[in-house]
Structure formats: structure tokens, C-alpha cells
Short mmCIF file of C-alpha atoms and ligand atoms in Angstrom, two decimals:
data_model
loop_
_atom_site.label_atom_id
_atom_site.label_comp_id
_atom_site.label_asym_id
_atom_site.label_seq_id
_atom_site.Cartn_x
_atom_site.Cartn_y
_atom_site.Cartn_z
CA MET A 1 -0.05 -0.02 0.09
CA THR A 2 1.36 3.42 -0.85
CA LEU A 3 1.82 5.89 1.91
CA HIS A 4 -0.76 8.59 2.28
CA ILE A 5 -0.66 11.34 5.05
CA PRO A 6 -3.71 13.61 5.16
CA PHE A 7 -1.75 16.75 5.86
CA ASP A 8 -3.60 19.84 7.01
CA ASN A 9 -0.92 22.40 8.18
CA SER A 10 -1.52 25.47 10.30
CA TYR A 11 2.00 26.30 11.76
CA ALA A 12 3.43 26.63 8.20
CA ALA A 13 0.75 29.37 7.61
CA LEU A 14 2.23 31.56 10.30
CA PRO A 15 4.52 34.32 9.41
CA ASP A 16 8.10 33.03 8.70
CA ALA A 17 9.39 34.71 11.85
CA PHE A 18 8.31 31.38 13.58
CA TYR A 19 10.45 28.86 11.69
CA THR A 20 12.82 28.21 8.82
CA ARG A 21 11.57 26.07 6.04
CA LEU A 22 13.92 23.34 5.07
CA ASN A 23 13.72 19.61 4.14
CA PRO A 24 15.19 16.78 6.16
CA THR A 25 18.59 15.57 5.03
CA PRO A 26 18.57 12.22 3.17
CA VAL A 27 20.21 9.14 4.77
CA ARG A 28 22.12 6.34 3.22
CA ALA A 29 19.95 3.25 3.90
CA ALA A 30 16.53 3.74 5.48
CA ASP A 31 15.29 0.85 7.37
CA THR A 32 12.09 0.63 9.47
CA LEU A 33 12.82 -0.80 12.90
CA ALA A 34 9.53 0.04 14.55
CA TRP A 35 6.19 1.20 13.40
CA ASN A 36 3.09 2.01 15.53
CA ASP A 37 0.15 0.73 13.47
CA ALA A 38 -2.51 1.81 16.01
CA LEU A 39 -1.36 5.31 16.11
CA ALA A 40 -1.04 5.51 12.29
CA GLY A 41 -4.77 4.55 12.19
CA GLU A 42 -5.70 7.24 14.65
CA LEU A 43 -3.89 9.79 12.50
CA GLY A 44 -5.50 8.53 9.23
CA ILE A 45 -2.21 7.47 7.77
CA SER A 46 -2.26 4.54 5.49
CA GLY A 47 0.81 2.43 4.51
CA GLN A 48 4.33 3.01 5.82
CA ASP A 49 7.34 3.99 4.05
CA ALA A 50 10.93 4.00 5.49
CA ALA A 51 12.05 6.60 2.85
CA VAL A 52 9.51 9.15 4.17
CA PHE A 53 10.25 8.50 7.86
CA ALA A 54 13.93 8.61 7.46
CA GLY A 55 13.58 12.00 5.65
CA ASN A 56 14.63 10.76 2.20
CA VAL A 57 11.34 11.59 0.56
CA VAL A 58 9.04 14.48 1.47
CA PRO A 59 5.58 13.15 1.29
CA ASP A 60 2.88 15.16 -0.68
CA GLY A 61 1.15 17.80 1.42
CA ALA A 62 4.09 18.23 3.87
CA ALA A 63 5.46 21.64 4.65
CA PRO A 64 8.76 20.85 6.27
CA LEU A 65 10.20 23.43 8.76
CA ALA A 66 12.36 23.89 11.80
CA GLN A 67 10.74 25.74 14.60
CA LEU A 68 12.27 28.65 16.46
CA TYR A 69 12.36 28.94 20.20
CA ALA A 70 14.47 29.85 23.19
CA GLY A 71 14.47 28.61 26.77
CA HIS A 72 15.96 28.53 30.22
CA GLN A 73 18.25 25.56 30.55
CA PHE A 74 19.02 24.74 34.13
CA GLY A 75 17.81 28.07 35.07
CA ASN A 76 19.92 30.16 32.67
CA TYR A 77 18.29 31.83 29.62
CA ASN A 78 19.50 30.77 26.25
CA PRO A 79 18.33 33.40 23.89
CA GLN A 80 18.11 31.11 20.84
CA LEU A 81 17.58 27.32 20.68
CA GLY A 82 15.19 26.11 18.02
CA ASP A 83 14.86 22.66 16.34
CA GLY A 84 18.43 21.76 15.97
CA ARG A 85 17.84 18.04 15.01
CA ALA A 86 14.15 17.93 14.24
CA ILE A 87 11.97 18.86 11.43
CA LEU A 88 8.17 19.37 11.55
CA LEU A 89 6.73 17.65 8.45
CA GLY A 90 3.22 19.01 9.06
CA GLU A 91 0.09 18.48 10.82
CA VAL A 92 -2.99 15.97 10.49
CA VAL A 93 -6.31 16.26 12.14
CA ASP A 94 -6.87 12.83 13.77
CA VAL A 95 -10.00 10.59 13.87
CA ASN A 96 -10.98 12.43 17.06
CA GLY A 97 -10.68 15.91 15.43
CA VAL A 98 -7.53 16.71 17.23
CA ARG A 99 -4.77 18.43 15.32
CA ARG A 100 -1.38 16.71 15.79
CA ASP A 101 2.02 17.46 14.75
CA ILE A 102 4.18 14.89 12.80
CA GLN A 103 7.92 15.48 13.43
CA LEU A 104 11.09 13.75 12.42
CA LYS A 105 13.72 13.85 15.14
CA GLY A 106 17.37 13.06 14.16
CA SER A 107 16.72 14.28 10.61
CA GLY A 108 19.77 16.35 9.95
CA PRO A 109 21.23 19.84 10.60
CA THR A 110 19.10 22.94 10.68
CA PRO A 111 19.97 26.64 11.08
CA TYR A 112 19.41 26.00 14.84
CA SER A 113 21.82 23.09 15.12
CA ARG A 114 24.62 25.24 16.82
CA MET A 115 27.43 22.79 17.37
CA GLY A 116 25.32 19.68 16.89
CA ASP A 117 25.19 17.32 13.88
CA GLY A 118 21.35 17.17 13.71
CA ARG A 119 21.44 13.51 14.19
CA SER A 120 20.40 11.02 16.84
CA TRP A 121 21.74 7.58 17.52
CA LEU A 122 19.58 4.57 17.80
CA GLY A 123 19.65 4.43 21.68
CA PRO A 124 17.82 7.66 22.41
CA VAL A 125 15.33 6.89 19.55
CA LEU A 126 14.32 3.56 20.98
CA ARG A 127 14.43 5.01 24.54
CA GLU A 128 11.99 7.67 23.56
CA TYR A 129 9.79 5.23 21.60
CA VAL A 130 9.51 2.86 24.42
CA VAL A 131 9.04 5.47 27.27
CA SER A 132 6.65 7.78 25.52
CA GLU A 133 4.40 4.81 24.53
CA ALA A 134 4.69 3.41 28.02
CA MET A 135 3.50 6.80 29.35
CA HIS A 136 0.67 6.72 27.04
CA ALA A 137 -0.45 3.35 28.17
CA LEU A 138 -0.26 4.58 31.67
CA GLY A 139 -2.87 7.38 30.82
CA ILE A 140 -0.36 10.30 31.16
CA PRO A 141 -0.45 13.10 28.47
CA THR A 142 2.58 12.54 26.29
CA THR A 143 4.03 12.97 22.75
CA ARG A 144 3.76 9.70 20.92
CA ALA A 145 6.13 7.47 18.71
CA LEU A 146 4.92 6.61 15.24
CA ALA A 147 8.14 5.11 13.68
CA ALA A 148 11.80 4.47 14.33
CA VAL A 149 13.94 4.08 11.23
CA ALA A 150 17.64 3.15 11.04
CA THR A 151 19.65 5.58 8.70
CA GLY A 152 22.38 3.13 7.96
CA GLU A 153 24.82 5.90 8.78
CA PRO A 154 27.09 6.16 11.83
CA VAL A 155 26.75 8.96 14.30
CA LEU A 156 29.72 10.11 16.19
CA ARG A 157 29.37 10.27 19.97
CA GLU A 158 31.59 10.19 22.97
CA GLN A 159 31.38 6.49 23.16
CA GLY A 160 32.56 6.45 19.52
CA PRO A 161 30.59 5.84 16.25
CA LEU A 162 26.98 4.53 16.82
CA PRO A 163 24.18 3.51 14.58
CA GLY A 164 22.05 6.53 13.45
CA ALA A 165 18.13 6.49 13.62
CA VAL A 166 15.27 8.98 13.05
CA LEU A 167 12.19 8.92 15.33
CA THR A 168 8.84 10.19 14.08
CA ARG A 169 7.27 11.98 16.98
CA VAL A 170 3.64 12.96 17.08
CA ALA A 171 2.45 15.66 19.46
CA SER A 172 -0.59 17.68 20.08
CA SER A 173 1.83 20.58 19.13
CA HIS A 174 5.41 21.43 19.68
CA LEU A 175 4.62 24.88 21.27
CA ARG A 176 6.79 25.42 24.47
CA VAL A 177 7.17 27.93 27.07
CA GLY A 178 10.46 28.77 25.04
CA THR A 179 8.36 29.64 21.97
CA PHE A 180 6.80 32.46 23.91
CA GLN A 181 10.17 33.49 25.56
CA ILE A 182 11.98 34.10 22.37
CA PHE A 183 9.53 36.68 21.10
CA ALA A 184 9.00 38.32 24.46
CA HIS A 185 12.69 38.68 25.15
CA ARG A 186 13.31 40.19 21.72
CA GLY A 187 10.41 42.58 22.26
CA HIS A 188 8.60 41.16 19.13
CA ILE A 189 5.12 41.84 20.38
CA ASP A 190 3.16 41.29 17.25
CA GLU A 191 4.66 37.77 16.89
CA LEU A 192 3.95 37.15 20.62
CA ARG A 193 0.35 38.21 20.06
CA THR A 194 -0.02 35.98 16.96
CA LEU A 195 1.49 33.14 18.88
CA THR A 196 -0.75 33.58 21.84
CA ASP A 197 -3.88 33.64 19.64
CA TYR A 198 -2.63 30.52 17.85
CA ALA A 199 -1.99 28.61 21.12
CA ILE A 200 -5.50 29.54 22.52
CA ALA A 201 -7.26 28.49 19.31
CA ARG A 202 -5.26 25.18 19.15
CA HIS A 203 -5.09 24.03 22.75
CA HIS A 204 -7.24 26.10 25.07
CA PRO A 205 -10.12 27.43 23.08
CA ASP A 206 -12.15 28.42 26.21
CA ALA A 207 -9.26 30.66 27.55
CA ASP A 208 -9.92 34.30 27.73
CA GLY A 209 -6.87 36.21 26.54
CA PRO A 210 -3.20 35.77 27.49
CA LEU A 211 -4.01 35.38 31.25
CA GLY A 212 -6.67 32.80 30.53
CA LEU A 213 -3.93 30.91 28.53
CA LEU A 214 -1.61 31.06 31.36
CA ALA A 215 -4.18 29.73 33.76
CA ALA A 216 -5.10 26.86 31.36
CA VAL A 217 -1.33 25.90 30.89
CA CYS A 218 -0.83 26.18 34.71
CA ALA A 219 -3.73 23.75 35.20
CA ALA A 220 -2.42 21.28 32.57
CA GLN A 221 1.04 21.35 33.84
CA ALA A 222 -0.11 20.82 37.53
CA GLU A 223 -1.98 17.76 36.40
CA LEU A 224 0.92 16.58 34.53
CA VAL A 225 3.59 16.76 37.08
CA ALA A 226 1.21 15.24 39.66
CA ALA A 227 0.85 12.36 37.12
CA TRP A 228 4.62 11.90 36.84
CA MET A 229 5.04 12.01 40.65
CA SER A 230 2.37 9.31 40.92
CA VAL A 231 4.28 6.74 38.75
CA GLY A 232 7.85 7.66 39.94
CA PHE A 233 8.90 9.31 36.69
CA ILE A 234 11.80 11.69 36.61
CA HIS A 235 11.75 13.96 33.54
CA GLY A 236 15.39 14.85 33.98
CA VAL A 237 15.57 18.08 31.84
CA MET A 238 12.62 20.24 32.70
CA ASN A 239 13.97 23.20 30.84
CA THR A 240 11.34 25.74 29.60
CA ASP A 241 12.11 24.62 26.08
CA ASN A 242 10.99 21.15 27.16
CA CYS A 243 7.69 22.35 28.89
CA THR A 244 4.68 22.20 26.50
CA ILE A 245 1.66 24.58 26.26
CA SER A 246 -0.60 21.42 25.59
CA GLY A 247 0.45 19.83 28.85
CA GLU A 248 2.01 16.90 27.21
CA THR A 249 5.23 15.31 28.38
CA ILE A 250 7.89 15.98 25.85
CA ASP A 251 11.59 15.28 25.22
CA TYR A 252 12.44 11.99 26.70
CA GLY A 253 16.24 12.51 27.02
CA PRO A 254 17.72 11.64 30.31
CA CYS A 255 14.40 10.57 31.81
CA ALA A 256 13.99 7.57 34.12
CA PHE A 257 11.44 5.69 36.25
CA MET A 258 12.77 5.29 39.74
CA ASP A 259 13.46 1.90 41.04
CA GLY A 260 14.00 2.31 44.78
CA TYR A 261 12.16 5.34 46.14
CA HIS A 262 14.03 8.48 47.17
CA GLU A 263 12.63 11.97 46.77
CA GLY A 264 16.13 13.21 45.86
CA ARG A 265 16.59 10.78 43.15
CA VAL A 266 18.46 12.10 39.98
CA TYR A 267 19.55 9.97 36.94
CA SER A 268 20.58 12.63 34.47
CA SER A 269 24.37 12.82 34.09
CA ILE A 270 24.13 16.61 33.43
CA ASP A 271 22.03 17.32 36.37
CA GLN A 272 24.98 17.84 38.80
CA GLN A 273 23.00 20.04 41.24
CA GLY A 274 19.82 17.95 41.40
CA ARG A 275 17.75 20.80 40.09
CA TYR A 276 15.49 18.32 38.44
CA ALA A 277 15.49 15.68 41.22
CA PHE A 278 12.27 13.64 41.61
CA GLY A 279 11.02 15.72 44.56
CA ASN A 280 11.89 19.12 42.97
CA GLN A 281 9.60 18.52 39.89
CA PRO A 282 6.49 20.26 41.25
CA ARG A 283 8.49 23.39 42.14
CA ILE A 284 10.12 23.56 38.70
CA ALA A 285 6.77 23.15 36.94
CA VAL A 286 5.73 26.17 38.91
CA TRP A 287 8.98 28.03 38.00
CA ASN A 288 8.50 27.22 34.39
CA MET A 289 4.93 28.66 34.44
CA ALA A 290 6.39 31.87 36.02
CA GLN A 291 8.57 32.10 32.87
CA LEU A 292 5.48 31.86 30.67
CA ALA A 293 3.83 34.54 32.78
CA THR A 294 6.75 36.88 32.32
CA SER A 295 6.60 36.40 28.71
CA LEU A 296 2.76 36.99 28.43
CA ILE A 297 2.90 40.12 30.62
CA GLN A 298 4.64 41.84 27.65
CA LEU A 299 1.29 41.83 25.86
CA PHE A 300 -0.28 44.29 28.27
CA ASP A 301 -0.24 48.07 28.26
CA ASP A 302 -0.97 48.22 31.98
CA LYS A 303 1.95 45.90 33.10
CA ASP A 304 1.46 46.50 36.87
CA ALA A 305 -2.15 45.10 36.76
CA ALA A 306 -1.09 42.25 34.43
CA ILE A 307 1.78 41.44 36.79
CA GLU A 308 -0.57 41.31 39.78
CA GLN A 309 -2.98 39.04 37.93
CA ALA A 310 -0.39 36.68 36.53
CA THR A 311 1.31 36.34 39.86
CA ALA A 312 -1.97 35.25 41.55
CA ILE A 313 -2.37 32.68 38.86
CA VAL A 314 1.07 31.24 39.27
CA HIS A 315 0.76 31.43 43.00
CA ALA A 316 -2.34 29.26 42.86
CA MET A 317 -0.56 26.49 41.07
CA PRO A 318 1.27 24.68 44.09
CA GLU A 319 -2.19 24.17 45.61
CA GLN A 320 -3.30 22.70 42.22
CA VAL A 321 -0.44 20.39 42.10
CA GLN A 322 -1.03 19.48 45.75
CA ALA A 323 -4.74 18.69 45.10
CA ALA A 324 -3.82 16.47 42.02
CA TRP A 325 -0.96 14.73 44.03
CA LEU A 326 -3.47 14.03 46.95
CA ARG A 327 -6.11 12.54 44.62
CA ARG A 328 -3.39 10.37 42.75
CA TYR A 329 -1.62 9.23 45.88
CA GLY A 330 -4.97 8.78 47.73
CA ALA A 331 -5.96 6.37 44.92
CA LYS A 332 -2.60 4.60 45.13
CA ILE A 333 -3.47 3.62 48.68
CA GLY A 334 -7.10 2.77 47.80
CA LEU A 335 -8.71 6.03 48.87
CA SER A 336 -10.87 7.64 46.13
CA ASP A 337 -11.91 10.39 48.68
CA ALA A 338 -8.38 11.24 50.33
CA THR A 339 -8.32 14.49 52.17
CA ALA A 340 -5.60 16.56 53.84
CA GLU A 341 -6.01 14.43 56.88
CA ASP A 342 -4.82 11.38 54.89
CA GLN A 343 -1.76 13.08 53.85
CA PRO A 344 0.41 11.78 56.96
CA LEU A 345 -0.59 8.18 56.16
CA ILE A 346 0.77 8.61 52.57
CA GLU A 347 3.88 10.53 53.66
CA ASP A 348 4.67 7.91 56.43
CA LEU A 349 4.65 5.13 53.77
CA LEU A 350 6.94 7.09 51.53
CA ALA A 351 9.29 7.83 54.38
CA LEU A 352 9.44 4.15 55.28
CA MET A 353 10.12 3.39 51.61
CA GLN A 354 12.87 6.10 51.35
CA ALA A 355 14.44 4.86 54.59
CA GLN A 356 14.64 1.32 53.48
CA GLY A 357 15.10 1.83 49.69
CA ALA A 358 11.81 0.05 48.89
CA ASP A 359 10.96 -0.38 45.17
CA PHE A 360 8.46 2.43 44.32
CA THR A 361 6.44 0.56 41.71
CA ASN A 362 6.49 -2.96 43.30
CA THR A 363 5.57 -1.68 46.83
CA PHE A 364 2.47 0.18 45.63
CA ALA A 365 1.53 -2.74 43.41
CA ALA A 366 1.85 -5.19 46.26
CA LEU A 367 -0.26 -3.18 48.82
CA GLY A 368 -3.00 -5.36 50.32
CA THR A 369 -1.25 -8.61 49.24
CA ASP A 370 0.95 -10.84 51.45
CA THR A 371 4.11 -9.71 49.57
CA ALA A 372 4.01 -6.06 50.41
CA ARG A 373 5.99 -6.36 53.54
CA ASP A 374 8.76 -8.27 51.68
CA GLN A 375 9.65 -4.95 49.94
CA PHE A 376 10.86 -3.65 53.35
CA THR A 377 13.91 -4.65 55.42
CA ASP A 378 12.21 -3.43 58.68
CA ARG A 379 8.94 -5.33 58.25
CA ASP A 380 7.60 -4.54 61.70
CA ALA A 381 7.68 -0.81 60.74
CA PHE A 382 5.67 -1.63 57.68
CA ASP A 383 3.19 -3.72 59.72
CA THR A 384 2.56 -0.90 61.99
CA TRP A 385 1.83 1.32 59.04
CA GLN A 386 -0.39 -1.20 57.50
CA VAL A 387 -2.56 -1.52 60.61
CA ARG A 388 -3.32 2.26 60.47
CA TRP A 389 -3.86 1.96 56.65
CA ARG A 390 -6.44 -0.94 57.00
CA ASP A 391 -8.36 1.18 59.51
CA ARG A 392 -9.04 3.53 56.48
CA ASN A 393 -10.75 0.65 54.58
CA PRO A 394 -8.81 1.01 51.29
CA ASP A 395 -10.63 -0.05 48.20
CA MET A 396 -8.55 -2.61 46.11
CA SER A 397 -10.25 -1.92 42.79
CA VAL A 398 -9.30 1.91 43.27
CA MET A 399 -5.67 0.73 43.87
CA ALA A 400 -5.62 -1.54 40.93
CA GLN A 401 -6.21 1.38 38.56
CA ALA A 402 -3.74 3.72 40.18
CA ASN A 403 -0.78 1.35 40.65
CA PRO A 404 0.99 0.13 37.68
CA GLN A 405 2.56 -3.42 37.79
CA ILE A 406 5.16 -2.55 35.31
CA ILE A 407 7.07 0.49 34.25
CA PRO A 408 10.04 0.70 31.72
CA ARG A 409 13.00 0.06 34.05
CA ASN A 410 16.19 1.68 33.17
CA HIS A 411 18.32 -1.54 33.10
CA ARG A 412 15.70 -3.18 30.78
CA ILE A 413 15.85 -0.13 28.42
CA GLU A 414 19.69 -0.33 28.29
CA ALA A 415 19.55 -4.01 27.59
CA MET A 416 17.02 -3.52 24.90
CA ILE A 417 19.17 -0.78 23.28
CA GLU A 418 22.29 -3.02 23.48
CA ALA A 419 20.49 -5.78 21.72
CA ALA A 420 18.93 -3.48 19.13
CA VAL A 421 22.48 -2.28 18.29
CA ALA A 422 23.54 -5.79 17.79
CA GLY A 423 20.58 -6.17 15.39
CA ASP A 424 18.20 -7.89 17.75
CA MET A 425 14.85 -6.10 18.08
CA ASP A 426 13.14 -8.89 20.09
CA PRO A 427 13.72 -7.27 23.44
CA PHE A 428 12.24 -4.02 22.13
CA GLN A 429 9.09 -5.87 20.85
CA ARG A 430 8.85 -7.74 24.21
CA LEU A 431 9.05 -4.68 26.31
CA MET A 432 6.47 -2.76 24.02
CA THR A 433 4.06 -5.69 24.46
CA ALA A 434 4.52 -5.78 28.21
CA LEU A 435 4.18 -2.16 28.83
CA ALA A 436 1.01 -1.80 26.74
CA GLN A 437 -1.05 -3.13 29.67
CA PRO A 438 0.68 -1.67 32.70
CA TYR A 439 -2.24 -2.25 35.08
CA ASP A 440 -2.83 -5.80 34.14
CA VAL A 441 0.39 -7.38 32.94
CA ALA A 442 0.75 -10.95 31.95
CA ALA A 443 2.70 -13.33 34.30
CA ALA A 444 5.06 -14.12 31.26
CA PHE A 445 6.51 -10.67 31.88
CA ASP A 446 7.26 -11.10 35.52
CA ASP A 447 11.06 -10.85 34.96
CA LEU A 448 10.39 -7.35 33.57
CA ARG A 449 8.92 -6.30 36.86
CA ARG A 450 11.91 -7.24 38.81
CA PRO A 451 14.03 -4.36 40.11
CA PRO A 452 17.68 -4.43 39.01
CA THR A 453 20.20 -6.38 40.86
CA ASP A 454 23.21 -4.50 42.15
CA ASP A 455 25.12 -5.41 38.94
CA GLU A 456 22.18 -4.35 36.76
CA ILE A 457 21.58 -0.93 38.24
CA VAL A 458 22.10 1.92 35.71
CA PRO A 459 23.09 4.87 37.74
CA ALA A 460 23.01 7.57 35.11
CA THR A 461 21.19 8.40 32.01
CA PHE A 462 22.48 10.62 29.13
CA CYS A 463 21.01 13.10 26.86
CA GLY A 464 20.24 12.20 23.35
CA THR A 465 22.87 14.32 21.88
P1 AMP B 1 17.13 18.94 24.26
O1 AMP B 1 18.22 18.73 25.35
O2 AMP B 1 17.02 17.65 23.52
O3 AMP B 1 16.07 19.64 24.72
O4 AMP B 1 17.84 20.03 23.16
C1 AMP B 1 18.28 21.29 23.50
C2 AMP B 1 18.61 21.98 22.26
O5 AMP B 1 19.73 21.32 21.65
C3 AMP B 1 17.62 22.00 21.17
O6 AMP B 1 17.63 23.23 20.46
C4 AMP B 1 18.01 20.76 20.28
O7 AMP B 1 17.49 20.92 18.95
C5 AMP B 1 19.53 21.01 20.28
N1 AMP B 1 20.11 19.65 19.89
C6 AMP B 1 20.18 18.57 20.68
N2 AMP B 1 20.97 17.66 20.16
C7 AMP B 1 21.30 18.07 18.99
C8 AMP B 1 22.05 17.49 17.95
N3 AMP B 1 22.46 16.27 17.87
N4 AMP B 1 22.25 18.29 16.85
C9 AMP B 1 21.82 19.53 16.87
N5 AMP B 1 21.05 20.14 17.86
C10 AMP B 1 20.87 19.48 18.93
MG1 MG B 2 14.19 19.69 23.81
#
């Protein structure tokens, strides 16, 4: 079947201040490694074609471009970033009427590549494929993976030459906080206004003006970060250029799911200060929204009044995160009606888990069964907690929908990548199958639920660059 993508492009119709038009750079030998048939169906895409998803052929109706943006990286403003290794092919309106971006990542240099080669190696492509699809199966807003295509070209990284690959990423849009920042910082108010109108129409149509948009993005990001916290997900690089206006998780670089629980857990090799440690994520989400607020304020003539209103919106966000956190963690211990009075019960369990290095996913998945206490070294302390918990009459069916039995563990991802580099895609396929049903995984995948042994622990994750 020949490939057809029903493109319907809106970003390419914006003024050219927002992007640079250019085609992906062709590769030597395109070979499809993974294809997401269900997602293709949702997008109305028929057929598949390695040449298109490697960037060798620009499909009919595409309007390829690299998007411009800036962003705070680890708290420092970088006045120009942009798609340095990605190209937006265009958009489709999916079967549900939702507009979705189709983007190639690792598709060659752009005017925004700076020192980079515009390429990606196979490891980060498959990591993003597996983790983003796992997040989707967990019910957490995220960009998706449509295809992974090997390029047949080596990519030079610190470790030496590695096999190159291109990921096709699907997103509600690639608008980020950094997209607003670049025009605000440059004082390009007309572009900032155009962008704001575009973002409202595309993502938050009920929002009333720039401050309505701010409130809607704060609400979406508050829900998102609470969802991450509830599954032990550490994004790893919550820079403002990796923070979406849609409220989807984006940019699976040095991300990881925790094994043993610790609120200070960091995996990213570049996060030396622990700025993006597990427990800091809610604060950083609020910090990122303060940067969006700072940009949007530029649209107002009466800046003092706008600052006052925007400040109130951002200051309301910690409470939103807290409410979402309590709802999710309440459900994790079987309470569909958790209140602030239940908070100590949840926190005391987390404190026990942290003190004893209990596995985050497996402890919650085992609550209410005989094996829960096996997660702890000091079982008496857990038993004492359990008596208090039972008094609250937890509902097992609520827990079953809040506690995944399986997450993409780091050591499994690394092993999958190692196999793929050696030409074996079976571990990738097996992980994908297991992670598709995280709340009800087949016994055949029990080995994938096991935490790493001391030898298997992957202490650090690296960026895709
Ligand atoms: P990230 O850390 O993936 O969010 O990327 C931050 C910035 O670096 C973005 O502007 C990317 O496009 C750019 N970048 C990352 N890797 C590369 C690469 N291999 N070549 C060119 N640009 C890159
Ligand atoms: Mg990024």
C-alpha cells in the first residue's frame, strides 16, 4: 500500500518569523525498525514507507520546517535554541478531530543546530519510543512515537561511532514555554500576540486572553507533574524549552522511572545540582509557568495590573499540584476520597520506603497482598503502618487502577538498546508488548517487573545528543 498522510498544516501558515523552511537531510539506507500501526490508524495514515520516515522523501502535502524557540536551560536563559535536530513535516487532524504534529527527530542539521550534527543515535530513539508509549499506556499526557527508522549511517558520539536513527514523533503541538520566551525577550510583540492567539485556538479555546491561557497551561502542567509523581517518573531536563503549552510530556532525553524510592533521586548525568530531582519537579513546573507568565505580561499596556493577575495565577499553582497529588496518591493507597487528613498516612509510607530503599512501583503494586512487607527490610515498621492503613478501609479496585505493575525500568531499556545495536529487536518488541497493559500485565512478563540487581543498576542516563 502506498503511503498517504492527510496533511492539514497550520503552523506553516504563520509568518516566517516562527520557523525556517527546510527539508530533512537524506540518509544512506533507511530501514524501518518500529512502526506504530494503532497510532497510524488514529492519524488517518495509510501504509508505511521507510524513505519518508527517514527524511529521504518529502511526502505530498508536507510543509517541512524547523521551529524557532528559546528557553531556560538549568535556570539560565539561552536566547536562541530551536529545532536543531528535528523537522516538523506538518499536521494532521486525527480521527477524534484533534490536530497533531508529525515531526522527524534526528533528521539532519538545521540553522538552529549550533554545534550539533542534527542527528540522533539509535539508543535515544528507541528509549523515547518505549518510554513515551509506556507513558501513554499509563494514561499520562505525552507525545507519541509513530516510527523508528535506522539511517544506515554512523553517528559520532563520546562512546565512538554509533548507529544513526530517526524517530517520528507525534504531538498535540510542539509549542513550548520557550516559543513564547523568544519573542517576548526580543520585544517582538506582534509575533507574541500571533503566537498567543494560535495557542489559545489550538489548545485552550475556552481561555480568555493571555492570562486565561496562562491559567489553562498552569492547570494542565499541574495535572501533568502530579501524574509523573504518581508513577515515579523523573523527566530529567525540565527546561522551559521542554515544557509544553498542551500539557503533554515532551523530550525523553535523560528521563527515568525510579526503582528504589528516594525523593532526591536524580538519573541525568548533566543534572549535577539535582535541580530536576524527583521531589523538585512540582517546584520546577511552577517556576516554568512563572517564565511563561513573564513572557505573556509583555502583551499588556498596563503591566502592573497584568503582573498582579499573572502572579496570582502562578501562586495558585502549588495548591493545584497538591490537590492532584493527593487525589493520585490517595488512589494509590485505595482512597478515592483522600483529604488533607490522609496526607500523613501517605507521607509515612513514603518515608518508610525512602529509609529502606523500597521499590516504588512494586511496593504500591503489592499493597494489600502478602508480599507487600517483603519490600521492606524493617517489616515491623511496615506492619505498624499497615494497621493504620487498614483502618481507613482501602478499596482494592481503586488501587488496581492507580498502581501500575510494570514500568520501563532503566536496566531493561539499556539491555534493549544493546540488543538493538547488535541487530536484535526482540527485547524491544517484548518490552512494548508488556508495557502496553501496565495495570494488568501477563505473568509471562514477571521478569520485567523485577528491580535491578546491584550489577544491573544503571546509575545515570545521558542526553540524546
Ligand atoms: P534537548 O536537550 O533535546 O531539549 O535539546 C536542546 C537543544 O539542543 C535543542 O535546540 C536541540 O535541537 C539541540 N540539540 C540537541 N541535540 C542536537 C544535535 N545532535 N544536533 C543539533 N542540535 C541538537
Ligand atoms: Mg528539547
